[in-house]
Amino acid sequence: MSIWKYANPVTFIRTTDRLLPWLSVAAVLCLATGLIWGFFFTPDDFRQGSTVKIIYLHVPSALMAINIWLMMLVASLVWIVRRHHVSALAARAAAPIGATMTVIALATGALWGQPMWGTWWVWDPRLTSFLILFLFYLGYIALWSAIEDDDTAADLTSILCLVGSVFAILSRYAVNFWNQGLHQGASVMRAGAITGSDTEEKVSNVFFYPMAVSALGFILLFVALVFLRTQTEIRTRRARALLAREQST
């Protein structure tokens, strides 16, 4: 079975129609479980107090903001190489979701930073690169809207996606590249952080498990939304094509 068969819009819509109800229910269950468990059934941290509970929103949204852009990069490369319209439309559909995740991550980071750092914002390497990533999201969305020809828009936004991927990577690894700034290094997505095989500080399991469930909910929610929005993009393009055909006859 070839994965490229899903590049057929009819096959894509038929398949995702079957998956969407299950994905939606699973996303709601995971998000409700993770957030309720985290906010109401975990203790305060001995140093951060109740502020630590922001991680149940901040960490999943930040990870999604970065990885959604990388998903858009893969879809854009498929468009450039294979010229499959579904991949270009999937990248377009993912962009507003990624921008929203970036806003959530920036806002929750500011809420955490004010009591912990004494300021809402610092020009930290990671925070700055994350803000630039958000601007790339806005530019990507605006570029799609500004160009009437869909194929030209897909080509130009794919190039923009390639450039923006630099900041997506910097957002993830800025702390490793520069030993400056207030932002701490990775404490979850690091080899040995979960198992405790390294000696650096890690997230306690009492916080990690509900955060992992919440993160799974964010992933499932993204997949459901990108399927739904890609279906909408396909149907919108089909409707425009039919309208243009009727007007030409």
Short mmCIF file of C-alpha atoms in Angstrom, two decimals, residues 71 138 170 183 195:
data_model
loop_
_atom_site.label_atom_id
_atom_site.label_comp_id
_atom_site.label_asym_id
_atom_site.label_seq_id
_atom_site.Cartn_x
_atom_site.Cartn_y
_atom_site.Cartn_z
CA MET A 71 5.43 19.19 9.62
CA LEU A 138 1.99 35.22 10.28
CA LEU A 170 16.72 27.59 17.01
CA HIS A 183 15.63 30.22 29.89
CA THR A 195 14.57 7.69 33.15
#
